[in-house]
mmCIF file of C-alpha atoms in Angstrom:
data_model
loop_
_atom_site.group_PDB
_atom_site.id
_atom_site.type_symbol
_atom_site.label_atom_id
_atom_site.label_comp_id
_atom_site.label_asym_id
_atom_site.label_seq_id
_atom_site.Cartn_x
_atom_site.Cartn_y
_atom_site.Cartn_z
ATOM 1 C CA UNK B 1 0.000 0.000 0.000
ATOM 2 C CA UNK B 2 1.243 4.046 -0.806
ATOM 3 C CA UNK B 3 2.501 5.813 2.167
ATOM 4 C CA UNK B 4 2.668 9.457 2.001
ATOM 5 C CA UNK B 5 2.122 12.381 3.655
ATOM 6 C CA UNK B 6 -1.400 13.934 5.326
ATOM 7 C CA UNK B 7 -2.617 17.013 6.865
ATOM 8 C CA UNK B 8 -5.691 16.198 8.074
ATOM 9 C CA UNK B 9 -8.991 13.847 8.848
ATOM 10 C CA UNK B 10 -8.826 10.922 11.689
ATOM 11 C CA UNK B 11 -7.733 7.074 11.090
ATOM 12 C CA UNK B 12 -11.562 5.957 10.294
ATOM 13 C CA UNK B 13 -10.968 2.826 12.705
ATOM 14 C CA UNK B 14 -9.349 4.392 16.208
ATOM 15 C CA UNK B 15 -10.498 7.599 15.343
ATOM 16 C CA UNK B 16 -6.198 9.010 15.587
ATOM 17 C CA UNK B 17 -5.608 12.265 14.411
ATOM 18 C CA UNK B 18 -3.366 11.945 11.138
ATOM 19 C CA UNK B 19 -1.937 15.483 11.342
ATOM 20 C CA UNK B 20 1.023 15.698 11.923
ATOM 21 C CA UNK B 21 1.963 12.160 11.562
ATOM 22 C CA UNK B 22 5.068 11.795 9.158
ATOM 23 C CA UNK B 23 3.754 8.603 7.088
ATOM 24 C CA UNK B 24 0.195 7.046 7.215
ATOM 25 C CA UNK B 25 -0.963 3.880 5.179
ATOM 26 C CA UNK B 26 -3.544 4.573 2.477
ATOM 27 C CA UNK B 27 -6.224 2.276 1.085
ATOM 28 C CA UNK B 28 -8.567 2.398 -1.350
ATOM 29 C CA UNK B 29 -12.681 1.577 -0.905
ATOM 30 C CA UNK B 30 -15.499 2.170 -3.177
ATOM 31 C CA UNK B 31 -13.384 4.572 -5.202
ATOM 32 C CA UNK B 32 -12.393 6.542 -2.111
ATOM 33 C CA UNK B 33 -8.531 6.586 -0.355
ATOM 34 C CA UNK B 34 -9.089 5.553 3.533
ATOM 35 C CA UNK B 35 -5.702 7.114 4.868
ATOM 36 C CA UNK B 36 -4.751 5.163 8.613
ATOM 37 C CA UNK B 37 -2.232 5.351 11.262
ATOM 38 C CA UNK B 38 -0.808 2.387 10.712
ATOM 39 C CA UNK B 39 -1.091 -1.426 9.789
ATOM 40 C CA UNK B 40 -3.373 -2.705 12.163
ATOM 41 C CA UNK B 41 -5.863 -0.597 11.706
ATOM 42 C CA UNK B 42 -5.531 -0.741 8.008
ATOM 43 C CA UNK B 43 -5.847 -4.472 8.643
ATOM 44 C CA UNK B 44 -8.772 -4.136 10.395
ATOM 45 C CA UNK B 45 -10.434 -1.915 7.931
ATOM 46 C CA UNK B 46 -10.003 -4.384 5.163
ATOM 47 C CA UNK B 47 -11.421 -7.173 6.742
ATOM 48 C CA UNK B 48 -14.715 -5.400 7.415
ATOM 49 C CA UNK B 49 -14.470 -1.871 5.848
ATOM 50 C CA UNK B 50 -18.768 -1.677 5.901
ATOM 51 C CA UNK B 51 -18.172 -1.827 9.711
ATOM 52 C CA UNK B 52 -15.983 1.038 10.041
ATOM 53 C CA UNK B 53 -18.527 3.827 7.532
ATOM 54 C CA UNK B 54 -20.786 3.470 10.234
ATOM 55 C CA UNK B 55 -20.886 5.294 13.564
ATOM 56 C CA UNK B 56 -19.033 4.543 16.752
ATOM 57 C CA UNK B 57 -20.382 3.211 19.921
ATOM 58 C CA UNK B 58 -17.802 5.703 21.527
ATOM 59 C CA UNK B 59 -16.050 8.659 19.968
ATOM 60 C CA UNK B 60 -13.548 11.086 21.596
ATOM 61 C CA UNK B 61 -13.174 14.861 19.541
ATOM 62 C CA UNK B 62 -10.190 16.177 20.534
ATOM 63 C CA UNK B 63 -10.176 15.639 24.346
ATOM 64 C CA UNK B 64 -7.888 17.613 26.764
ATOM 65 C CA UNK B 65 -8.033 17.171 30.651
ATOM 66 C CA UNK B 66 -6.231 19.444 32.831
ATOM 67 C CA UNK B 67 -5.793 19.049 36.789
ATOM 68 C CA UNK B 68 -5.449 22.242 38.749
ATOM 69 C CA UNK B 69 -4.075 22.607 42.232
ATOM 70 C CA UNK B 70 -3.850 26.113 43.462
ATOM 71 C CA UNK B 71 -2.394 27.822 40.691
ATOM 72 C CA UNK B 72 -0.699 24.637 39.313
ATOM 73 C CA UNK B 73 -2.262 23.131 36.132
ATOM 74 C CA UNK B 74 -1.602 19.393 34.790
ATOM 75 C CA UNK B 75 -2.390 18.327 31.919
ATOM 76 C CA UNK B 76 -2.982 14.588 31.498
ATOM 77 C CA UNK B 77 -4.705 14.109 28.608
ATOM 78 C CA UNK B 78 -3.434 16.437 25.678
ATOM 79 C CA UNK B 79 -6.145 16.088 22.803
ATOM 80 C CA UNK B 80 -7.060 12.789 22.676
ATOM 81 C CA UNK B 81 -8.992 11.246 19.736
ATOM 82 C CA UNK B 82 -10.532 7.751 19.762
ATOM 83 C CA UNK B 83 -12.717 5.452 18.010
ATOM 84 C CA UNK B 84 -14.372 2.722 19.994
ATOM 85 C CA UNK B 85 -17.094 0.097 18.357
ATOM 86 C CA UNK B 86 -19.628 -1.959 18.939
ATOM 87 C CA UNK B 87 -18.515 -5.744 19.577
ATOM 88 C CA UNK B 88 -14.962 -4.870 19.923
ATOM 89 C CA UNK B 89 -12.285 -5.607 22.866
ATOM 90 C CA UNK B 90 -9.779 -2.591 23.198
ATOM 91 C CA UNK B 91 -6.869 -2.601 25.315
ATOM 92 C CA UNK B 92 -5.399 0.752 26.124
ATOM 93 C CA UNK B 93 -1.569 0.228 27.707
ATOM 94 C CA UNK B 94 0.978 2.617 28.427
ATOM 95 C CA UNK B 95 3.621 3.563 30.876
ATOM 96 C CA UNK B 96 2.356 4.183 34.511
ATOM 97 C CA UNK B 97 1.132 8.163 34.450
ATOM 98 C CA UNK B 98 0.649 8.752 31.150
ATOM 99 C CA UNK B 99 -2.928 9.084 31.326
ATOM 100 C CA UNK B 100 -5.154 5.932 30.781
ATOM 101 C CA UNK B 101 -6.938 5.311 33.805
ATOM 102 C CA UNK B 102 -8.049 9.407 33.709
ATOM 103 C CA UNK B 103 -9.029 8.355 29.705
ATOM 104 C CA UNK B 104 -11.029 5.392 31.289
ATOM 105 C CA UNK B 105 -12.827 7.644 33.114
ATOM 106 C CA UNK B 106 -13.570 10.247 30.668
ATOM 107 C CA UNK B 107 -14.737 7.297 28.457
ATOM 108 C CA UNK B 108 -17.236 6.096 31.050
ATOM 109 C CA UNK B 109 -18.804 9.564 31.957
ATOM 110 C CA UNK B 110 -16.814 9.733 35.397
ATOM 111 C CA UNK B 111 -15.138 12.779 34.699
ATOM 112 C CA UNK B 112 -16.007 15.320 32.301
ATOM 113 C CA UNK B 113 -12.921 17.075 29.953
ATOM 114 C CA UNK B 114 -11.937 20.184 30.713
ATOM 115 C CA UNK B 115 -11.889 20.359 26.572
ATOM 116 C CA UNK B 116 -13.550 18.619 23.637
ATOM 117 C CA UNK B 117 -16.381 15.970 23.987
ATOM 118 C CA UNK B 118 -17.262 12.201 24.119
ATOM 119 C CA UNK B 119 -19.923 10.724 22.645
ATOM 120 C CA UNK B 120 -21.238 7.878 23.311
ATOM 121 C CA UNK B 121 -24.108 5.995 20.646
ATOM 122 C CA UNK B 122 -23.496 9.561 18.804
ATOM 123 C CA UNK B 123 -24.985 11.511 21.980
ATOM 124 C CA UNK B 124 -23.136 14.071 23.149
ATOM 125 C CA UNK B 125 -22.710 13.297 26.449
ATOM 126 C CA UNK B 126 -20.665 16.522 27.585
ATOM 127 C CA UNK B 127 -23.860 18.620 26.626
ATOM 128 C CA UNK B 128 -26.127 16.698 29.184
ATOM 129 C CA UNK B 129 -27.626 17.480 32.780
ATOM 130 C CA UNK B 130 -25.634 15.494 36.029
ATOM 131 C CA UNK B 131 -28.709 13.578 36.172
ATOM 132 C CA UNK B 132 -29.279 12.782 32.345
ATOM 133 C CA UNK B 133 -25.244 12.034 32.643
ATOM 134 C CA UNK B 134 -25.957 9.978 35.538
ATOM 135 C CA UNK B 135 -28.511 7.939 34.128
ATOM 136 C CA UNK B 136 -26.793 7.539 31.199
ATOM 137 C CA UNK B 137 -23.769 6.090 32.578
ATOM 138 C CA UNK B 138 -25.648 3.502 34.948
ATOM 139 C CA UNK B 139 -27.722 2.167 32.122
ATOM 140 C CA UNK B 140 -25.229 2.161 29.558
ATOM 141 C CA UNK B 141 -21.664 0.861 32.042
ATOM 142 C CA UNK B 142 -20.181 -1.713 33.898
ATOM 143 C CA UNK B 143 -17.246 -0.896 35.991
ATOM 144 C CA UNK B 144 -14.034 -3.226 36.894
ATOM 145 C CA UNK B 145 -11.699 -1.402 39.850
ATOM 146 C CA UNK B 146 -8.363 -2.906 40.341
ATOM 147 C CA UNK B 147 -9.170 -2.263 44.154
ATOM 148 C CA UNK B 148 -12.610 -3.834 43.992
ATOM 149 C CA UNK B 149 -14.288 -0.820 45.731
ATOM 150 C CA UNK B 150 -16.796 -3.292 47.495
ATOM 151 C CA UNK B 151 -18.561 -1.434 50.739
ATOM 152 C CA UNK B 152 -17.107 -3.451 53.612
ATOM 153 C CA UNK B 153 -20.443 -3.846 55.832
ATOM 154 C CA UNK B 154 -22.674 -5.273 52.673
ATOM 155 C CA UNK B 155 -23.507 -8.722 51.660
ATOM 156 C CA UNK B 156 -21.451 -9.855 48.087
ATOM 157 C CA UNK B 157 -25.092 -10.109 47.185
ATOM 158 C CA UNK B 158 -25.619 -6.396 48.524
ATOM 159 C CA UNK B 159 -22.632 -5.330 46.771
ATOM 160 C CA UNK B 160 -23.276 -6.609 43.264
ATOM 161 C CA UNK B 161 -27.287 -5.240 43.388
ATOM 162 C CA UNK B 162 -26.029 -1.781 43.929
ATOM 163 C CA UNK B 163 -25.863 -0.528 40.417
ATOM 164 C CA UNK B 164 -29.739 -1.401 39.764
ATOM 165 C CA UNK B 165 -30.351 0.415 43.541
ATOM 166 C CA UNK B 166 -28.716 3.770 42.094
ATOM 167 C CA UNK B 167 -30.370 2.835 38.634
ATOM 168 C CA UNK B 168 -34.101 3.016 40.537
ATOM 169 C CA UNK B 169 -34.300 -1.005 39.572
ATOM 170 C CA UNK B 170 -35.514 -3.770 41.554
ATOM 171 C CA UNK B 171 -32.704 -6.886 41.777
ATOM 172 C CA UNK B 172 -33.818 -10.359 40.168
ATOM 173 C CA UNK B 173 -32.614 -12.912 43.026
ATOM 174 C CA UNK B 174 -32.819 -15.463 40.825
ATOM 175 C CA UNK B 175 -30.889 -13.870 37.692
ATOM 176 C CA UNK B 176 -28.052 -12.602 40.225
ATOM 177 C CA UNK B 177 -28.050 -16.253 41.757
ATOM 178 C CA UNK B 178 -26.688 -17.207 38.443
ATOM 179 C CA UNK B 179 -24.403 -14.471 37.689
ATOM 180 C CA UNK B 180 -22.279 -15.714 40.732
ATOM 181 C CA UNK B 181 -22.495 -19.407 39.687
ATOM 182 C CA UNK B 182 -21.266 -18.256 36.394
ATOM 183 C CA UNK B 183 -17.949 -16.868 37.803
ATOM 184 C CA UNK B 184 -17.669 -20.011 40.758
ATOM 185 C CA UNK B 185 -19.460 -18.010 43.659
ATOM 186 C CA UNK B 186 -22.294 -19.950 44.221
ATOM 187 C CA UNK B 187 -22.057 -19.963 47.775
ATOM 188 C CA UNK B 188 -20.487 -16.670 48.874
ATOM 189 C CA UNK B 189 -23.924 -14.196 48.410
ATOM 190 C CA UNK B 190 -23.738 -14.327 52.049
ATOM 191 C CA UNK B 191 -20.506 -13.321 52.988
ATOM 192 C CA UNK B 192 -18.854 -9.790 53.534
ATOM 193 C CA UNK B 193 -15.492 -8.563 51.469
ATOM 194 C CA UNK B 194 -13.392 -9.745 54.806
ATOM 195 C CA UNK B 195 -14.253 -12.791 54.697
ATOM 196 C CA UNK B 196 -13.766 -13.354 50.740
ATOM 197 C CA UNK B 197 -10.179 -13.384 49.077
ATOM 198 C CA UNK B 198 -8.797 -10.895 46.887
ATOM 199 C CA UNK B 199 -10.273 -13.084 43.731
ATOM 200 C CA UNK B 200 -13.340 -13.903 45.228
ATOM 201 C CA UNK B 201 -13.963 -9.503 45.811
ATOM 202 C CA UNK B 202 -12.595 -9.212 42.168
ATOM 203 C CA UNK B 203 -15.551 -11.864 41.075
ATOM 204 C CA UNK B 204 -18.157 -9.885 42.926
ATOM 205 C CA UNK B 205 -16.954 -6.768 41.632
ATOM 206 C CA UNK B 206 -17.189 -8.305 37.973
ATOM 207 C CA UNK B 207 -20.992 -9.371 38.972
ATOM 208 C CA UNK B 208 -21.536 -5.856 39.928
ATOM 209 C CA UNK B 209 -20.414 -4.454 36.586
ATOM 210 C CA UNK B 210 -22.864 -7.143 35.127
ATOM 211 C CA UNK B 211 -25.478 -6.630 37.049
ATOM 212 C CA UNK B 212 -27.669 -3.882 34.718
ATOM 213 C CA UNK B 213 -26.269 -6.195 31.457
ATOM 214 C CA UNK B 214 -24.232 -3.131 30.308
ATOM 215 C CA UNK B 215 -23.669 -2.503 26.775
ATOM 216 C CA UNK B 216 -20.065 -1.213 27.820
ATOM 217 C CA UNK B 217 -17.721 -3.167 30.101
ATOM 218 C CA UNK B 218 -14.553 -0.932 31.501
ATOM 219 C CA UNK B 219 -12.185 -2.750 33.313
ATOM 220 C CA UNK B 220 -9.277 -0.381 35.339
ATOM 221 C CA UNK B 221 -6.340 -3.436 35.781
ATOM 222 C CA UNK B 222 -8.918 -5.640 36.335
ATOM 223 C CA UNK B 223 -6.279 -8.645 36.981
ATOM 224 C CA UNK B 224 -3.356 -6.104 38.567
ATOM 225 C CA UNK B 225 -3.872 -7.342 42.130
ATOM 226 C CA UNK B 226 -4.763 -10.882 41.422
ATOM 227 C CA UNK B 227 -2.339 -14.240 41.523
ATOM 228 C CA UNK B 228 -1.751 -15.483 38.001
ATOM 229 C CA UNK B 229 -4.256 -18.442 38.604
ATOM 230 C CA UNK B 230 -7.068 -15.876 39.165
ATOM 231 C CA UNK B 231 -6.277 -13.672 36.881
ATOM 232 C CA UNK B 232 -6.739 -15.953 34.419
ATOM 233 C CA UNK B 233 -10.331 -16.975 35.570
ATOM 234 C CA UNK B 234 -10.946 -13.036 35.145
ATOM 235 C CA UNK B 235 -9.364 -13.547 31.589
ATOM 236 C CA UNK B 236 -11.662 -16.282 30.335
ATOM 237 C CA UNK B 237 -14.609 -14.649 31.785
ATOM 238 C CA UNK B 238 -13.986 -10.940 30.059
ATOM 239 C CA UNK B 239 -13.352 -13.342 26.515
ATOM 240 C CA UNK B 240 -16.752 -15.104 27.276
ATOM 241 C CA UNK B 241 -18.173 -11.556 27.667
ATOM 242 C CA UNK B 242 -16.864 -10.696 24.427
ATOM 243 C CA UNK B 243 -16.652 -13.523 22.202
ATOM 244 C CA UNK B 244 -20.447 -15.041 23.068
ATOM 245 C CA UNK B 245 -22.542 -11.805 24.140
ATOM 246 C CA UNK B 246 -21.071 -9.438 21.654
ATOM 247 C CA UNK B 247 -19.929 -6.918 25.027
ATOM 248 C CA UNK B 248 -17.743 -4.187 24.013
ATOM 249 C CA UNK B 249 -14.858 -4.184 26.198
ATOM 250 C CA UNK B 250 -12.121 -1.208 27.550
ATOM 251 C CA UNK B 251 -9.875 -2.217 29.730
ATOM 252 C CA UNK B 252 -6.767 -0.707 30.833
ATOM 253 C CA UNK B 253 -3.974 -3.107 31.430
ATOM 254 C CA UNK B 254 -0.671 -4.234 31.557
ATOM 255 C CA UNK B 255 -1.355 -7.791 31.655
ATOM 256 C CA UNK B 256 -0.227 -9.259 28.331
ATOM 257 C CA UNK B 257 -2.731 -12.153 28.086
ATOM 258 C CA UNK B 258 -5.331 -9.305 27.993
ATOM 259 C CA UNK B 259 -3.766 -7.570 25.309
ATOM 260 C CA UNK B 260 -3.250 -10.737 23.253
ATOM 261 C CA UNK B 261 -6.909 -11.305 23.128
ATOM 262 C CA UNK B 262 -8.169 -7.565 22.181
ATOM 263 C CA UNK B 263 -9.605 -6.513 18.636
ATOM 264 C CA UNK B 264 -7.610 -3.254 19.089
ATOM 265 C CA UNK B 265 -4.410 -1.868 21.018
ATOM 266 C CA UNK B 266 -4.473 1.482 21.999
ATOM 267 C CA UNK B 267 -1.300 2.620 23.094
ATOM 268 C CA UNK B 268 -1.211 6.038 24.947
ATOM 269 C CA UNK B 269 2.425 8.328 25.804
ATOM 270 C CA UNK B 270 2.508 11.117 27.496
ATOM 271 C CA UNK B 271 -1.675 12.208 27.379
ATOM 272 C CA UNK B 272 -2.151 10.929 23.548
ATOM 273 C CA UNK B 273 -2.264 7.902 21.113
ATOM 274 C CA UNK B 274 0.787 6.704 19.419
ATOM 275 C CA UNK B 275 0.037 4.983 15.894
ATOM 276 C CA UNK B 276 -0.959 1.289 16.141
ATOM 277 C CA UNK B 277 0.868 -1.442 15.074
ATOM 278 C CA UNK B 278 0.377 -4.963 14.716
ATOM 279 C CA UNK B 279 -0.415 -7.490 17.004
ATOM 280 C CA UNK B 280 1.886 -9.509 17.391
ATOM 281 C CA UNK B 281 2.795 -12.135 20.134
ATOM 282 C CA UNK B 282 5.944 -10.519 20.633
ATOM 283 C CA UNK B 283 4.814 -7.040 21.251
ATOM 284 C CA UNK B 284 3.410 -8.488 24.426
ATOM 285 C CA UNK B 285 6.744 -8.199 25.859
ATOM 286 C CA UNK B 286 6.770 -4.410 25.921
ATOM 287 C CA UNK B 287 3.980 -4.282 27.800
#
């Protein structure tokens, strides 16, 4: 395929700005040059281009967030632009500080940017109310903490229900019954956090972000403080999610199993996306 040079439009599959980029891979559709950031999302386009006309379930525009302490400002992320779609299982690495758990939250409506907006299912969901922003997010997400963030004097059963409590819901015993056989639980509904083990909160935590069936599943390390055994049990249950109920997935990680299985890599330095690459098994090592 032609490399050359562009000065502007976004990679049409991770939604990367392309100016200012010194190459970027060009492909031709339906008479029309596609211009990317690199091979694997040129890859990606090929295989289904139809997929990638359409509209994304998520879309970042240019998104900046800046901390301020006293007269000291931060700036995390530095004009972020993203792509996320429906079905897929994106991976967004980097080194520790550069931004992605503060993109993570931006993505799931836990923060808003101090510039630019996110969209999710093409609503703008910068120009909406708390409550409308609230609602949004608890009908829409399902949230995986690396530290669990169970409330120590409720029930695992408690725990889990909470997201239909703050949604105005009423909990199905019998469907949350079998979201904790599903991920080896079956008799811990009773028990409080102390008395579970690290894996066991992580498993309740992962019913909890199931709990409203969530279109979107964000994961923050979801396997960082878990034994490799575990971890893996995490693993296979996040594939399930994807692979056999079509759940869109965005997790931030440095676990390379996790980033072996994505659809996409998103690899963030410094507050903004770096052009993608393939995946290979080796990449995994730079992790």
């Amino acid at each position: 395929m032609p490399t050359g040079r562009t000065s502007k439009g976004n990679d049409p599959v991770c939604g990367m700005r392309l100016k200012g980029l010194k190459e970027v891979i060009s492909h031709g559709y339906r008479k029309k040059t596609f211009e990317f950031c690199g091979s694997a999302c040129q890859t990606r386009f090929v295989a289904n281009p139809e997929k990638f006309l359409g509209t994304p379930l998520i879309r970042l525009e240019n998104v900046k967030k800046i901390f301020r302490t006293g007269a000291v400002e931060t700036t995390v992320i530095r004009g972020f632009d993203l792509n996320v779609w429906e079905g897929d299982f994106v991976v967004i690495i980097g080194a520790s500080g550069s931004g992605k758990s503060t993109l993570l939250n931006l993505i799931g409506l836990l923060d808003r940017p101090s510039t630019g907006r996110v969209f999710i299912k093409d609503k703008d969901a910068d120009s909406l109310s708390e409550d409308a922003r609230a609602m949004l997010r608890s009908r829409t997400f399902g949230f995986i903490f690396q530290q669990y963030n169970l409330i120590p004097w409720l029930t695992a059963y408690e725990n889990a229900v909470l997201p239909l409590i703050f949604a105005g819901q009423t909990a199905n015993r019998s469907a949350t019954e079998l979201l904790f056989n599903n991920v080896g639980l079956s008799g811990r509904l009773g028990h409080r956090p102390t008395q579970l083990s690290g894996g066991e909160q992580q498993r309740v935590a992962l019913v909890r972000a199931l709990i409203n069936n969530p279109a979107i599943v964000l994961g923050d390390e979801p396997t960082g403080n878990l034994d490799s055994q575990t971890g893996t049990k995490i693993l296979q249950t996040l594939i399930t999610l994807h692979r056999k109920e079509k759940k869109t997935l965005v997790v931030v990680s440095h676990d390379a199993r996790i980033a072996e299985s994505a659809d996409q890599i998103i690899t963030i330095q410094d507050g903004l996306p770096v052009p993608s690459r393939p995946k290979l098994r080796t990449f995994s090592r730079k992790i």
